[in-house]
Coordinates of C-alpha atoms in Angstrom, one line a residue:
M1 CA 141.1 71.3 78.7
R2 CA 138.1 71.1 76.4
R3 CA 135.4 73.6 77.4
K4 CA 132.2 71.6 78.3
K5 CA 128.9 72.2 76.6
P6 CA 126.1 73.6 78.7
Q7 CA 124.2 70.3 78.7
D8 CA 127.2 68.6 80.2
I9 CA 127.3 70.8 83.3
R10 CA 124.7 68.9 85.3
Q11 CA 126.5 65.6 84.8
D12 CA 130.0 67.0 85.7
P13 CA 130.6 66.5 89.4
R14 CA 133.5 69.0 89.4
A15 CA 131.5 71.7 87.7
R16 CA 128.6 71.1 90.2
Q17 CA 131.0 71.3 93.1
L18 CA 132.6 74.6 91.8
L19 CA 129.1 76.0 91.2
R20 CA 127.9 74.9 94.7
T21 CA 131.0 76.5 96.3
L22 CA 130.8 79.7 94.3
V23 CA 127.1 80.3 95.1
A24 CA 127.7 79.5 98.8
R25 CA 130.7 81.9 99.0
Y26 CA 128.7 84.6 97.1
I27 CA 125.7 84.3 99.4
R28 CA 128.1 84.6 102.4
S29 CA 130.1 87.6 101.2
G30 CA 128.2 89.3 98.5
E31 CA 131.4 89.7 96.5
P32 CA 132.3 88.2 93.1
V33 CA 134.2 84.9 93.6
G34 CA 137.4 84.3 91.8
S35 CA 139.2 81.1 90.8
Q36 CA 141.8 81.4 93.6
T37 CA 139.1 81.5 96.2
L38 CA 137.5 78.5 94.6
A39 CA 140.8 76.6 94.6
R40 CA 141.1 77.2 98.3
H41 CA 137.6 76.3 99.3
A42 CA 136.1 73.9 96.7
G43 CA 138.0 70.8 97.9
L44 CA 139.0 69.8 94.4
D45 CA 142.5 69.0 93.1
L46 CA 142.4 71.2 90.1
S47 CA 144.9 73.6 88.6
P48 CA 143.9 77.3 88.4
A49 CA 143.7 76.9 84.6
S50 CA 141.3 74.0 84.9
I51 CA 139.1 76.0 87.4
R52 CA 139.0 79.0 85.0
N53 CA 138.0 76.7 82.1
I54 CA 135.1 75.2 84.1
L55 CA 134.0 78.6 85.2
A56 CA 134.0 79.7 81.6
S57 CA 131.7 76.7 80.7
L58 CA 129.4 77.7 83.6
E59 CA 129.3 81.2 82.2
D60 CA 128.6 80.0 78.7
A61 CA 125.7 77.9 80.1
G62 CA 124.2 81.1 81.6
L63 CA 124.8 80.0 85.2
L64 CA 127.4 82.6 86.1
A65 CA 128.1 86.2 85.1
A66 CA 131.3 88.2 85.3
P67 CA 130.9 91.9 86.5
H68 CA 132.9 94.3 84.5
S69 CA 134.7 95.6 87.6
S70 CA 135.9 92.3 88.9
A71 CA 137.7 89.2 87.7
G72 CA 135.4 87.1 89.9
R73 CA 132.0 85.7 89.0
V74 CA 128.5 85.8 90.5
P75 CA 125.6 83.4 90.0
T76 CA 122.7 84.3 87.7
A77 CA 119.1 83.5 88.3
Q78 CA 119.6 80.3 86.3
G79 CA 122.6 79.5 88.5
Y80 CA 120.5 80.0 91.7
R81 CA 117.8 77.8 90.2
L82 CA 120.2 74.9 89.6
F83 CA 121.7 75.5 93.0
V84 CA 118.3 75.4 94.8
D85 CA 117.0 72.5 92.7
S86 CA 119.9 70.0 92.8
L87 CA 122.9 71.3 94.7
L88 CA 121.4 72.7 97.9
Q89 CA 121.7 70.6 101.0
V90 CA 118.8 71.5 103.4
K91 CA 118.5 70.1 107.0
P92 CA 115.2 70.2 108.8
L93 CA 114.8 72.8 111.5
S94 CA 116.2 71.6 114.8
A95 CA 113.8 70.2 117.4
E96 CA 114.5 73.2 119.6
G97 CA 113.6 75.5 116.8
V98 CA 110.3 73.7 116.1
E99 CA 109.5 73.8 119.8
R100 CA 110.1 77.6 119.9
L101 CA 107.7 77.9 116.9
R102 CA 105.0 75.9 118.8
Q103 CA 105.4 78.1 121.8
T104 CA 105.1 81.2 119.7
L105 CA 102.1 79.8 117.7
P106 CA 100.1 78.1 120.3
A107 CA 97.0 76.0 119.5
G108 CA 93.8 77.6 120.6
A109 CA 94.8 81.2 119.8
T110 CA 92.6 83.1 117.3
T111 CA 93.4 82.7 113.7
Q112 CA 94.1 86.4 113.2
A113 CA 96.5 86.4 116.2
L114 CA 98.3 83.3 114.8
L115 CA 98.7 84.8 111.3
G116 CA 100.0 88.1 112.6
K117 CA 102.6 86.3 114.8
T118 CA 103.5 84.1 111.8
S119 CA 104.5 86.9 109.5
E120 CA 106.5 88.6 112.2
L121 CA 108.1 85.3 113.2
L122 CA 109.2 84.5 109.7
S123 CA 110.7 87.9 109.3
A124 CA 112.6 87.7 112.7
M125 CA 113.9 84.2 112.0
T126 CA 115.1 84.8 108.4
H127 CA 115.9 88.6 108.7
F128 CA 113.9 89.2 105.5
A129 CA 110.2 90.0 104.9
G130 CA 107.8 87.4 106.1
M131 CA 104.2 87.2 104.8
V132 CA 101.2 84.9 105.2
S133 CA 97.9 85.0 103.2
V134 CA 94.8 85.3 105.3
P135 CA 92.3 82.5 104.5
R136 CA 88.8 83.5 103.3
R137 CA 86.3 83.2 106.1
E138 CA 84.2 80.9 103.9
S139 CA 86.8 78.2 104.8
F140 CA 85.9 78.4 108.5
A141 CA 83.0 76.9 110.4
F142 CA 80.8 79.5 112.1
R143 CA 79.5 79.1 115.7
Q144 CA 76.7 81.6 115.7
I145 CA 75.0 84.3 113.6
D146 CA 72.8 87.1 114.8
F147 CA 70.9 89.9 113.0
V148 CA 70.3 93.5 114.2
A149 CA 68.2 96.0 112.2
L150 CA 70.1 99.2 111.3
D151 CA 67.2 100.8 109.3
A152 CA 64.4 99.7 106.9
Q153 CA 66.9 98.7 104.2
R154 CA 69.9 97.4 106.1
V155 CA 70.5 94.6 108.6
L156 CA 73.8 94.0 110.5
A157 CA 74.8 90.3 110.4
I158 CA 77.1 89.4 113.3
L159 CA 79.1 86.2 112.5
V160 CA 81.0 84.4 115.3
F161 CA 83.4 81.8 113.9
A162 CA 84.6 78.6 115.5
D163 CA 88.1 80.1 116.0
G164 CA 86.7 83.0 118.0
E165 CA 86.8 85.7 115.4
V166 CA 83.8 88.0 115.0
Q167 CA 82.8 89.7 111.8
N168 CA 80.1 92.3 111.1
R169 CA 78.5 92.4 107.7
V170 CA 75.9 94.9 106.5
V171 CA 73.1 93.2 104.5
Q172 CA 70.8 95.1 102.1
V173 CA 67.2 93.9 102.5
R174 CA 64.1 94.4 100.5
R175 CA 61.8 95.2 103.4
A176 CA 62.0 96.2 107.0
F177 CA 62.3 93.3 109.5
S178 CA 61.1 93.4 113.1
A179 CA 63.4 92.3 116.0
S180 CA 61.3 89.2 116.4
E181 CA 61.7 88.2 112.8
L182 CA 65.4 88.7 112.9
E183 CA 65.7 86.6 116.0
Q184 CA 63.7 83.8 114.5
A185 CA 65.8 83.9 111.3
A186 CA 69.0 83.7 113.4
N187 CA 67.6 80.8 115.4
Y188 CA 66.8 78.9 112.3
L189 CA 70.3 79.4 110.8
N190 CA 72.0 78.5 114.1
A191 CA 70.0 75.4 114.6
H192 CA 70.5 74.0 111.1
F193 CA 74.0 75.2 110.1
A194 CA 76.1 76.0 113.2
G195 CA 79.5 74.2 113.0
Q196 CA 79.6 74.2 109.2
P197 CA 81.8 76.3 107.0
L198 CA 80.1 79.3 105.4
A199 CA 80.7 77.9 101.9
V200 CA 78.8 74.7 102.8
M201 CA 76.0 76.7 104.5
R202 CA 75.6 79.0 101.5
A203 CA 75.4 76.1 99.1
R204 CA 72.8 74.4 101.1
L205 CA 70.8 77.6 101.5
L206 CA 70.8 78.2 97.8
Q207 CA 69.8 74.6 97.1
E208 CA 67.0 74.7 99.6
L209 CA 65.9 78.1 98.3
R210 CA 65.7 76.8 94.7
Q211 CA 63.9 73.6 95.7
A212 CA 61.3 75.0 98.1
R213 CA 61.0 78.7 97.7
R214 CA 57.3 78.6 96.7
Q215 CA 56.3 76.2 99.5
M216 CA 58.3 77.7 102.3
Q217 CA 56.6 79.8 104.9
A218 CA 57.3 83.5 104.8
L219 CA 59.6 83.3 107.8
L220 CA 61.7 80.5 106.4
A221 CA 62.1 82.3 103.1
D222 CA 63.2 85.5 104.8
A223 CA 65.7 83.5 107.0
L224 CA 67.2 81.9 103.9
D225 CA 67.3 85.3 102.1
L226 CA 69.2 86.9 105.0
G227 CA 71.5 83.9 105.4
E228 CA 72.4 83.9 101.7
Q229 CA 73.4 87.5 101.8
A230 CA 75.2 87.4 105.1
T231 CA 77.3 84.4 104.1
A232 CA 78.1 85.5 100.5
P233 CA 81.8 85.2 99.7
G234 CA 83.4 88.5 100.7
Q235 CA 86.5 90.3 99.8
D236 CA 88.2 89.4 103.0
A237 CA 91.2 87.6 101.5
D238 CA 94.2 89.5 102.6
M239 CA 97.9 89.1 103.3
L240 CA 99.9 90.1 106.3
V241 CA 103.4 91.3 105.7
A242 CA 106.0 91.9 108.3
G243 CA 109.7 93.0 108.1
Q244 CA 109.7 95.1 104.9
A245 CA 112.2 97.4 106.5
R246 CA 114.6 94.5 106.7
L247 CA 115.0 94.7 102.9
L248 CA 116.4 98.2 103.2
G249 CA 120.1 98.3 102.8
L250 CA 120.3 95.1 100.7
Q251 CA 122.7 95.7 97.9
E252 CA 120.2 94.1 95.5
L253 CA 117.9 97.0 96.3
D254 CA 120.3 99.9 95.9
D255 CA 118.2 101.3 93.0
L256 CA 115.6 103.7 94.4
D257 CA 113.1 103.0 91.6
R258 CA 113.2 99.3 92.2
L259 CA 113.0 99.8 96.0
R260 CA 110.0 102.1 95.5
A261 CA 108.3 99.6 93.2
L262 CA 108.8 96.8 95.7
F263 CA 107.4 98.7 98.6
E264 CA 104.4 99.8 96.4
A265 CA 103.8 96.1 95.8
F266 CA 103.8 95.4 99.5
A267 CA 101.4 98.3 100.0
E268 CA 99.0 97.1 97.4
K269 CA 99.4 93.5 98.4
R270 CA 97.1 92.5 95.6
K271 CA 99.7 91.1 93.2
L272 CA 101.6 89.4 96.0
L273 CA 98.3 87.9 97.2
Q274 CA 97.5 86.6 93.7
L275 CA 100.9 85.0 93.5
L276 CA 100.5 83.3 96.9
E277 CA 97.0 82.0 96.0
Q278 CA 98.5 80.5 92.9
T279 CA 101.1 78.7 94.9
A280 CA 98.4 77.3 97.2
R281 CA 97.2 75.2 94.4
A282 CA 100.6 73.5 94.1
P283 CA 101.6 71.1 96.9
G284 CA 104.7 71.6 99.0
L285 CA 107.3 74.2 99.3
R286 CA 108.1 76.4 96.3
V287 CA 111.0 78.7 95.5
F288 CA 110.6 81.6 93.0
I289 CA 113.8 83.2 91.8
G290 CA 113.8 86.6 90.1
E291 CA 111.5 86.9 87.1
E292 CA 109.9 83.5 88.0
T293 CA 107.5 85.4 90.3
G294 CA 106.1 87.2 87.3
L295 CA 106.3 90.5 89.3
A296 CA 108.6 93.2 88.0
P297 CA 109.3 94.6 91.5
L298 CA 110.6 91.2 92.6
E299 CA 113.3 90.8 89.9
G300 CA 116.5 90.2 91.7
M301 CA 114.6 88.9 94.7
S302 CA 113.5 85.4 95.7
L303 CA 110.3 84.2 97.2
V304 CA 110.1 81.0 99.3
T305 CA 106.5 79.8 100.0
A306 CA 104.7 76.9 101.6
P307 CA 101.0 76.2 102.1
Y308 CA 99.4 75.8 105.5
G309 CA 96.1 74.4 106.4
R310 CA 93.9 72.2 108.6
D311 CA 91.8 69.1 108.3
G312 CA 93.6 68.3 105.0
R313 CA 92.5 71.6 103.4
V314 CA 94.9 74.3 102.3
L315 CA 93.8 77.6 103.9
G316 CA 96.6 79.9 102.7
V317 CA 100.3 80.3 102.0
L318 CA 103.1 81.8 104.0
G319 CA 106.5 82.8 102.8
V320 CA 109.6 84.9 102.9
I321 CA 110.8 87.5 100.4
G322 CA 114.5 88.3 100.3
P323 CA 117.4 88.8 97.8
T324 CA 118.3 86.0 95.5
R325 CA 121.5 86.0 97.5
M326 CA 119.7 84.6 100.5
A327 CA 120.8 81.6 102.6
Y328 CA 118.3 79.1 101.1
E329 CA 119.5 76.3 103.4
R330 CA 118.5 78.5 106.4
V331 CA 115.3 80.0 105.0
I332 CA 113.7 76.9 103.5
P333 CA 113.5 74.9 106.7
V334 CA 112.2 77.9 108.6
V335 CA 109.3 78.3 106.1
E336 CA 108.6 74.6 106.0
A337 CA 108.5 74.2 109.8
T338 CA 106.5 77.4 110.3
A339 CA 103.8 76.2 107.8
A340 CA 103.6 72.8 109.7
V341 CA 103.4 74.4 113.1
L342 CA 100.8 77.0 112.0
G343 CA 98.7 74.2 110.5
A344 CA 98.9 72.3 113.8
A345 CA 98.0 75.4 115.7
L346 CA 94.9 75.7 113.5
N347 CA 94.2 72.0 114.2
P348 CA 94.1 71.7 118.0
E349 CA 93.7 68.1 119.1
P350 CA 90.4 67.3 120.8

């Protein structure tokens, strides 16, 4: 049999079926898959010689690799990519599974509680590491703001958000404020901006400050000055990670240096957060395999992510990190369904 060229692989139904079967068997067992195993499980009427010839073509195309210690083959990152993109058959999460998600992520709970449960839930349901990015508070409407003088140069801004979370921010001021002045400033901001996202409030404050700074009364100018600082974009973007310990013992992480680097990435969170924020700009579910993440510690690993949000706005991204040899058909629907349920929980019906 003529060995097929790499560009013919995608159009050859027998090669596709052999690759699909090989990847599925390898994900299940973790052992290299040989031609005899494929002859039994691929459902194709092919001779062992024909199977070996097709496997050689798949290897030439960079989709398979043959470990030195075994006659069988294992999928490469390119093989996983082709499998996920065009060979994987994914079924939506069952109605019972979606209902369990809704019960675990109830509408009306605080955002922080929902996000913490989400990362733990993703880890528990997939047996890998679950993570979810924490949306910046500027995306949330605030309910109330209060100011308390700490000393002559500092004021404590107490922000109560519509989802029930409370944040305290220390504001540096140019002069001392009396309790009466701070109360009046808070009253002004609450009367004019309550119910709006902080980003909108800040933009309007800056616009008003530029247009009318010279004509404003001293009290109004002070209120705007306080509000501008209290609502400035903070560094509160974060990511919650749960289930890192589930990655221990995976054969893909048997190298101590790689394991240490991966856990350092979890500890720092920064690079993972940057990756998640990049995915938030792309619609729908995404699967990163190996070096596609751009993070050296995640080589040999896969990342399945999906954005979540409310009112048509993306607030963050959640996902699962596991080995490239993960059961994608099981992980993908869990990630998709969890993103949808979390978004609904952040969007309680009136």
